[in-house]
Coordinates of C-alpha atoms in Angstrom, one line a residue:
X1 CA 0.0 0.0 0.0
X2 CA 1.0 3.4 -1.0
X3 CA 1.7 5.7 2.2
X4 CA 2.6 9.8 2.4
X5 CA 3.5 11.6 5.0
X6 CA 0.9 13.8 7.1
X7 CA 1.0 15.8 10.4
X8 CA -1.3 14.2 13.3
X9 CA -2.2 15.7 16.4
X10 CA -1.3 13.0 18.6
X11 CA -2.9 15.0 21.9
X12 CA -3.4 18.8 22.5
X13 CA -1.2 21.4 20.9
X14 CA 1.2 18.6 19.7
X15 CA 1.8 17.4 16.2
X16 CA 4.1 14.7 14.8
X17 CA 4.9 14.0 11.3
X18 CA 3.5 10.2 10.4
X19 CA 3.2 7.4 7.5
X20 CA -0.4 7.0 6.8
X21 CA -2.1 5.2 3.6
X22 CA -2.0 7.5 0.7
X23 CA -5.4 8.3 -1.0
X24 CA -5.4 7.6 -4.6
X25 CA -7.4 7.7 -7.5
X26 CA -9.7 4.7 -7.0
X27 CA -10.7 6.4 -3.5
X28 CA -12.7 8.9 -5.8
X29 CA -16.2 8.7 -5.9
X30 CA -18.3 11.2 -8.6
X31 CA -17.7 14.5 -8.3
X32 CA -14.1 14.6 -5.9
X33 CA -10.8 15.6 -6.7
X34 CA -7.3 13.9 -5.8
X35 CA -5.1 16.6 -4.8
X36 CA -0.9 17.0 -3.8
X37 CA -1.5 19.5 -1.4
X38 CA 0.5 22.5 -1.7
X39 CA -0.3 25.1 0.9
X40 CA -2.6 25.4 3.7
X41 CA -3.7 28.2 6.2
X42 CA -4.7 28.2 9.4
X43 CA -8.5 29.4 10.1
X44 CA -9.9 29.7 13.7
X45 CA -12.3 27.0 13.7
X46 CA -8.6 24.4 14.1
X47 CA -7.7 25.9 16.3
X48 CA -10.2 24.4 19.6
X49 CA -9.3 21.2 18.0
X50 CA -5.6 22.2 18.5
X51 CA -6.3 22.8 22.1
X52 CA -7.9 19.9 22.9
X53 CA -11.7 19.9 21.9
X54 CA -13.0 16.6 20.9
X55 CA -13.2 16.3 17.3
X56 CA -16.8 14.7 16.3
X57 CA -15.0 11.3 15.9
X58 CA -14.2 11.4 19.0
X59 CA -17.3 12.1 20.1
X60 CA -18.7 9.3 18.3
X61 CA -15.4 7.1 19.3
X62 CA -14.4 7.6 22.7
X63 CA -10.5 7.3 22.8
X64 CA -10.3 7.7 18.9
X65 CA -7.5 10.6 18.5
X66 CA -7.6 13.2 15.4
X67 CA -7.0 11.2 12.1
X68 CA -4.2 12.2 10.1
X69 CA -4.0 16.0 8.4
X70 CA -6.2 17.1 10.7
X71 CA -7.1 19.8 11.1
X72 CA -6.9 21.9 8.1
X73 CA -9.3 22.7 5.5
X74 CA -8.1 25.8 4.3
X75 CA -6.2 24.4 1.1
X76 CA -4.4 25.0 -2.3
X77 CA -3.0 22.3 -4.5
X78 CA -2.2 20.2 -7.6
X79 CA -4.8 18.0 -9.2
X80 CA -3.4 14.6 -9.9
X81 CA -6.9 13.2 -10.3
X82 CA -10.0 13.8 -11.1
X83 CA -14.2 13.2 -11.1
X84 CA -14.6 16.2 -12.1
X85 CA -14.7 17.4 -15.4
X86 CA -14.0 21.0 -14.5
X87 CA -10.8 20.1 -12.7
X88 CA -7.8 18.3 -14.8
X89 CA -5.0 16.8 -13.7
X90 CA -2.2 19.4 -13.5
X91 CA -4.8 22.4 -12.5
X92 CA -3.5 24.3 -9.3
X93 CA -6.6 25.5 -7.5
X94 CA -8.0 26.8 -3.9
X95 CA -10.7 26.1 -2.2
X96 CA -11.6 23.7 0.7
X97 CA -10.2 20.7 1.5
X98 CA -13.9 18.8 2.0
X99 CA -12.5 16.0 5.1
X100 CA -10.4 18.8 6.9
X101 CA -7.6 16.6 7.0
X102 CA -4.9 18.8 4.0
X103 CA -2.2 18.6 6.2
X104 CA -0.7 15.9 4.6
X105 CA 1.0 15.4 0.6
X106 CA -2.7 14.3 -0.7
X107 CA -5.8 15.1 0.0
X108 CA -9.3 14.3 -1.6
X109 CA -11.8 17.3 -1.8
X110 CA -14.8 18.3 -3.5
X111 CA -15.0 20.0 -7.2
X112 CA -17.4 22.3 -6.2
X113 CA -15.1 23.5 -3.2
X114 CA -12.5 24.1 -5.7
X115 CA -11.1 27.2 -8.2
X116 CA -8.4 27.8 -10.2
X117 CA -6.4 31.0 -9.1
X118 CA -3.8 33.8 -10.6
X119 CA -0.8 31.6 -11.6
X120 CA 1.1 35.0 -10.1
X121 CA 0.2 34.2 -6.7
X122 CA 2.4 31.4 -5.0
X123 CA 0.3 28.6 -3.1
X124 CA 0.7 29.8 0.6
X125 CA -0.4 33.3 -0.6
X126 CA -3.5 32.3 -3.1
X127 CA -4.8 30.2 -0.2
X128 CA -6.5 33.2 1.3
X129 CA -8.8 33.5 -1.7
X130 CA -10.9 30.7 0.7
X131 CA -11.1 32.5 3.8
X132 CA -11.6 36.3 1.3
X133 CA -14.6 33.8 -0.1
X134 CA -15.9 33.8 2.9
X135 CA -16.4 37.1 4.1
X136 CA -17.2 38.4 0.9
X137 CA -20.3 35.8 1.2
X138 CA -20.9 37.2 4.3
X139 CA -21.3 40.3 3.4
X140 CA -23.5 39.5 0.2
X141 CA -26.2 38.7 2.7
X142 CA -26.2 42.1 4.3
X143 CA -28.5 44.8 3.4
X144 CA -27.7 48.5 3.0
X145 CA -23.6 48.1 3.5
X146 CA -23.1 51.1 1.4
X147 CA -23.3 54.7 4.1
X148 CA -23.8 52.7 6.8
X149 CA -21.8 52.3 10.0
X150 CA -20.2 49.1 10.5
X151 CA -18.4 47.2 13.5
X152 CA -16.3 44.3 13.2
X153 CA -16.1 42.3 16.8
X154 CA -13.1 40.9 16.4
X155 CA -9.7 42.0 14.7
X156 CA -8.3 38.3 13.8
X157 CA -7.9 37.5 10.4
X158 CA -11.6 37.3 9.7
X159 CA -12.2 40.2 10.8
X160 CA -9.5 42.2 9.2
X161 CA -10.7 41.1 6.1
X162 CA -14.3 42.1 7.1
X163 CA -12.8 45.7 7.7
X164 CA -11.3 45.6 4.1
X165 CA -14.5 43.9 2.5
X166 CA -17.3 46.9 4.4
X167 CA -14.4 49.7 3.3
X168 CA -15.0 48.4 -0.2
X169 CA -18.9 48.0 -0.2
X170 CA -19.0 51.4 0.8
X171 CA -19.6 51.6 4.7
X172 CA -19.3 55.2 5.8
X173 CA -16.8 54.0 9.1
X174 CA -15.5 50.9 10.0
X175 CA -14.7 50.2 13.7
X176 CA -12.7 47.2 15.1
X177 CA -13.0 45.7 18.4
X178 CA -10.5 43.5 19.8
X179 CA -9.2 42.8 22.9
X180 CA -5.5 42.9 21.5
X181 CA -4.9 46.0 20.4
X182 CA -4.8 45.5 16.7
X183 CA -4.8 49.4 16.0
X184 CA -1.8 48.9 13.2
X185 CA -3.3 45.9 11.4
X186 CA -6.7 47.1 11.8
X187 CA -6.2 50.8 10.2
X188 CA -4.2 49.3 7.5
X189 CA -7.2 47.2 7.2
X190 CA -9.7 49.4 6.8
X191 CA -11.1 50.5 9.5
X192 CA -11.7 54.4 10.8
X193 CA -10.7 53.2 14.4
X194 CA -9.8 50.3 16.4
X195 CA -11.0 49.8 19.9
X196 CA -8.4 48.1 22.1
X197 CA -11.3 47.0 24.6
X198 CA -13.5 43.6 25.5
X199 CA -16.5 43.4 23.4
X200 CA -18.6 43.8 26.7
X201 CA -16.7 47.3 27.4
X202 CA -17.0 48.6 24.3
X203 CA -20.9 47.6 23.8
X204 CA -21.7 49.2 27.3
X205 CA -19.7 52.4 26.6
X206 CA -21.7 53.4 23.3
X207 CA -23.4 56.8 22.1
X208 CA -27.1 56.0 20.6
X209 CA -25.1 58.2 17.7
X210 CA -21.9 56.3 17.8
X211 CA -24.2 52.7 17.3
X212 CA -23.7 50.9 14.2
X213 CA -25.9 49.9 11.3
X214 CA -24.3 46.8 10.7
X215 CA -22.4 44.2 13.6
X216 CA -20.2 41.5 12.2
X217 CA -19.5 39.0 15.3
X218 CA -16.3 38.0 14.1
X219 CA -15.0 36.3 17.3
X220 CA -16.9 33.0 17.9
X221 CA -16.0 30.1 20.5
X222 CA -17.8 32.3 23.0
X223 CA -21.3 32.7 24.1
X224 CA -21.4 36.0 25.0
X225 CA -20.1 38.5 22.3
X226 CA -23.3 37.7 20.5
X227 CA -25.6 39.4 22.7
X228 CA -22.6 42.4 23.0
X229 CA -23.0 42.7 19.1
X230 CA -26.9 43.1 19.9
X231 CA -26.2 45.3 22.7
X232 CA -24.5 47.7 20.7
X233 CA -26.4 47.8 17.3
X234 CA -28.5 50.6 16.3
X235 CA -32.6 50.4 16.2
X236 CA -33.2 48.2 12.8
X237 CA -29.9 47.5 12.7
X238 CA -28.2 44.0 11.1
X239 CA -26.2 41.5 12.8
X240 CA -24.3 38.8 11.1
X241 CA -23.0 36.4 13.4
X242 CA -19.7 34.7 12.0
X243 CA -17.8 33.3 14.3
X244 CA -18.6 29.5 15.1
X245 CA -20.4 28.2 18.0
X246 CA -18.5 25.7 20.1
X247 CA -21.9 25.2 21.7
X248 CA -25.2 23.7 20.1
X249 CA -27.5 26.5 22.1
X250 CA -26.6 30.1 22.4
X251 CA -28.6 32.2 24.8
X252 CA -29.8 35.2 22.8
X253 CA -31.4 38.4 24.5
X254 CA -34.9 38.7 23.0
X255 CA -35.9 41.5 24.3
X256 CA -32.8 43.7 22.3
X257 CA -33.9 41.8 19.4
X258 CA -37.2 42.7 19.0
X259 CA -37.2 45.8 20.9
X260 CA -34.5 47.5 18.7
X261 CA -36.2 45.5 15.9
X262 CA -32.6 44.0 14.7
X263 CA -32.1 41.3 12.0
X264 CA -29.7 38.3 13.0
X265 CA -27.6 36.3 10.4
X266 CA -25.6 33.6 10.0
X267 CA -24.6 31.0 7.5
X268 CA -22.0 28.7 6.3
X269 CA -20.8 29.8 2.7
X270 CA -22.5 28.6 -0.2
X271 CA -21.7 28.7 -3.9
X272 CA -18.0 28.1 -3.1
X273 CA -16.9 27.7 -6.8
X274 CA -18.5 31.1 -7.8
X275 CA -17.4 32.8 -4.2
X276 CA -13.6 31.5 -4.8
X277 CA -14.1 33.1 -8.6
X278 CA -15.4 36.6 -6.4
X279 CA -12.5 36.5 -4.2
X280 CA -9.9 35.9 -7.4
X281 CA -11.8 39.3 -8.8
X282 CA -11.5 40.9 -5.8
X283 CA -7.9 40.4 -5.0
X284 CA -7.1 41.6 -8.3
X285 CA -8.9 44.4 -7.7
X286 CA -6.7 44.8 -4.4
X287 CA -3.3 43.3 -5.2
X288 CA -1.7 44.9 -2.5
X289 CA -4.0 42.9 0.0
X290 CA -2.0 39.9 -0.1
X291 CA 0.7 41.3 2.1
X292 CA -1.1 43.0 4.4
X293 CA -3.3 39.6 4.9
X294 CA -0.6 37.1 4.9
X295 CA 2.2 37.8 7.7
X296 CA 3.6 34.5 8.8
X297 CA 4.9 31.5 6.5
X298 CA 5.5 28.3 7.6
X299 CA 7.2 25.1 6.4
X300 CA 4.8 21.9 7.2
X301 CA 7.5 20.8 9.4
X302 CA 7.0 23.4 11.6
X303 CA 3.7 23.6 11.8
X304 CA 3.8 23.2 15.6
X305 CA 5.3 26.4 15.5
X306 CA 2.4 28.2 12.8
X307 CA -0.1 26.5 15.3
X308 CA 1.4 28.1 18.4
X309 CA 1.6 31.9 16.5
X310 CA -1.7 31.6 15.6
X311 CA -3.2 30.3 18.6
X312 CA -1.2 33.2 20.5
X313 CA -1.1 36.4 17.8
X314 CA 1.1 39.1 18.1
X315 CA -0.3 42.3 17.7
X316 CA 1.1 42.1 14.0
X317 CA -0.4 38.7 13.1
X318 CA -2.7 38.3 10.4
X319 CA -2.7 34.7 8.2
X320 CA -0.3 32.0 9.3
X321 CA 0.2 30.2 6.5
X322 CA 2.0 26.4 5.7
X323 CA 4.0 26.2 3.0
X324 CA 3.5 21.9 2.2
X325 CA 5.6 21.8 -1.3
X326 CA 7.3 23.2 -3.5

């Protein structure tokens, strides 16, 4: 049997390289892509997996650890086979890597989570067109960006590109909230102004005048910031909640919702072949994004170390990236 070599978390925060059985072309089933992984990025849904939160096998298993390449979704690489007539063999494309498990040499993914990209870009920069995807789905859902006045909980990643994406709809101001004080990335971002403050602070310290139009929760793994984002919307205001639940049940204040007569939204993205084709447009239309997005590169073999950075930020780190071949 052919093997490959992938990175496992063998138990919290601590990866090893392994030998695993190598996917091939047989393994595809209508519809999937066999890809040599190139480059990977690091989103914030890995990383409570990194930390220790039972994976859903290991839910269903009790004692089963996290399979090999995982966790990583985030994904750019080299078709070397195809069930899908839009993909060849020899395409480079971004997207998704469909069973979260790309960090190894081979993954298997799904056409339709899949785009070709700029040839210019190298893989552990193009990989950002999936989490650009993203946001500018996001946003799509929202009504009225242009003039009005947005707030970004958060100022990871996520929601640096949400500052970049509601500066280029048209939003009058864009404020960043974060508890490290992201003022640098933020501006450069973006945004009009970045508050170095809790969500719960900030929320509780607002002007009816200084209350936005439009919310992003761009924080998740935490019950509470949901009901700060409702807290400090304007009356008929729009809240799109992006971070991800570690929780089945959220506790939402009904009585901000329907007094202030908000809208709540959430939503995986959808359409991921046309969104990946949006984000390849829209980078072009930004080229100088890419280095204000992607700060950190990492080798695979380090990726203890990418892990750790992102788990951890600096006040200057945006994308952590993995860099899986050349």
């Amino acid at each position: 049997m052919a093997t490959m070599r992938a990175q496992q978390l063998v138990r919290p925060r601590e990866f090893v390289e392994v030998e695993t059985p190598r996917p091939g072309a047989d393994d595809l089933v209508g519809g999937e892509v066999l890809l040599k992984v190139l480059a990977g990025a690091i989103c914030g849904s890995d990383l409570p997996v990194f930390n220790g939160l039972l994976t859903l096998k290991q839910r269903d298993e009790p004692g089963a650890g996290s399979p090999p390449g995982s966790p990583l979704h985030e994904v750019v690489g080299e078709v070397v086979a195809t069930r899908d007539p839009r993909h060849r063999v020899g395409d480079h494309v971004v997207g998704w890597g469909s069973r979260l498990n790309a960090l190894a040499e081979f993954t298997i993914s799904l056409g339709d989570d899949l785009f070709s990209f700029d040839p210019q870009l190298s893989p552990e920069r193009a990989v950002m067109l999936q989490p650009l995807a993203c946001v500018l789905f996001a946003v799509d859902q929202l009504p009225e960006v242009a003039g009005s006045r947005a707030a970004v909980l958060g100022q990871g990643p996520m929601g640096l590109l949400f500052n970049h994406v509601l500066r280029t709809a048209g939003a009058r101001s864009v404020v960043g909230v974060d508890r490290l004080d992201r003022t640098v990335l933020g501006l450069r971002m973006g945004a009009d102004e970045v508050a170095h403050l809790h969500t719960s602070r900030w929320a509780g310290q607002l002007s009816d005048a200084d209350r936005p139009d439009v919310v992003i929760e761009a924080i998740g793994h935490n019950m509470s910031t949901l009901n700060h984002a409702l807290e400090a919307a304007a009356p008929s205001g729009h809240i799109f909640y992006f971070g991800i639940p570690d929780d089945a049940h959220y506790p939402v204040n009904m009585q901000l919702l329907l007094r202030k007569n908000l809208s709540l939204r959430s939503g995986a993205t959808l359409q991921r072949r046309a969104m990946l084709e949006k984000a390849g447009d829209y980078l072009a239309a930004h080229p100088a994004l890419v280095d204000m997005f992607v700060t950190d590169t990492f080798d695979v073999d380090r990726v203890q170390q990418g892990f750790e950075l992102a788990t951890a930020p600096t006040s200057e780190t945006a994308k952590v990236t993995l860099r899986v071949a050349s």
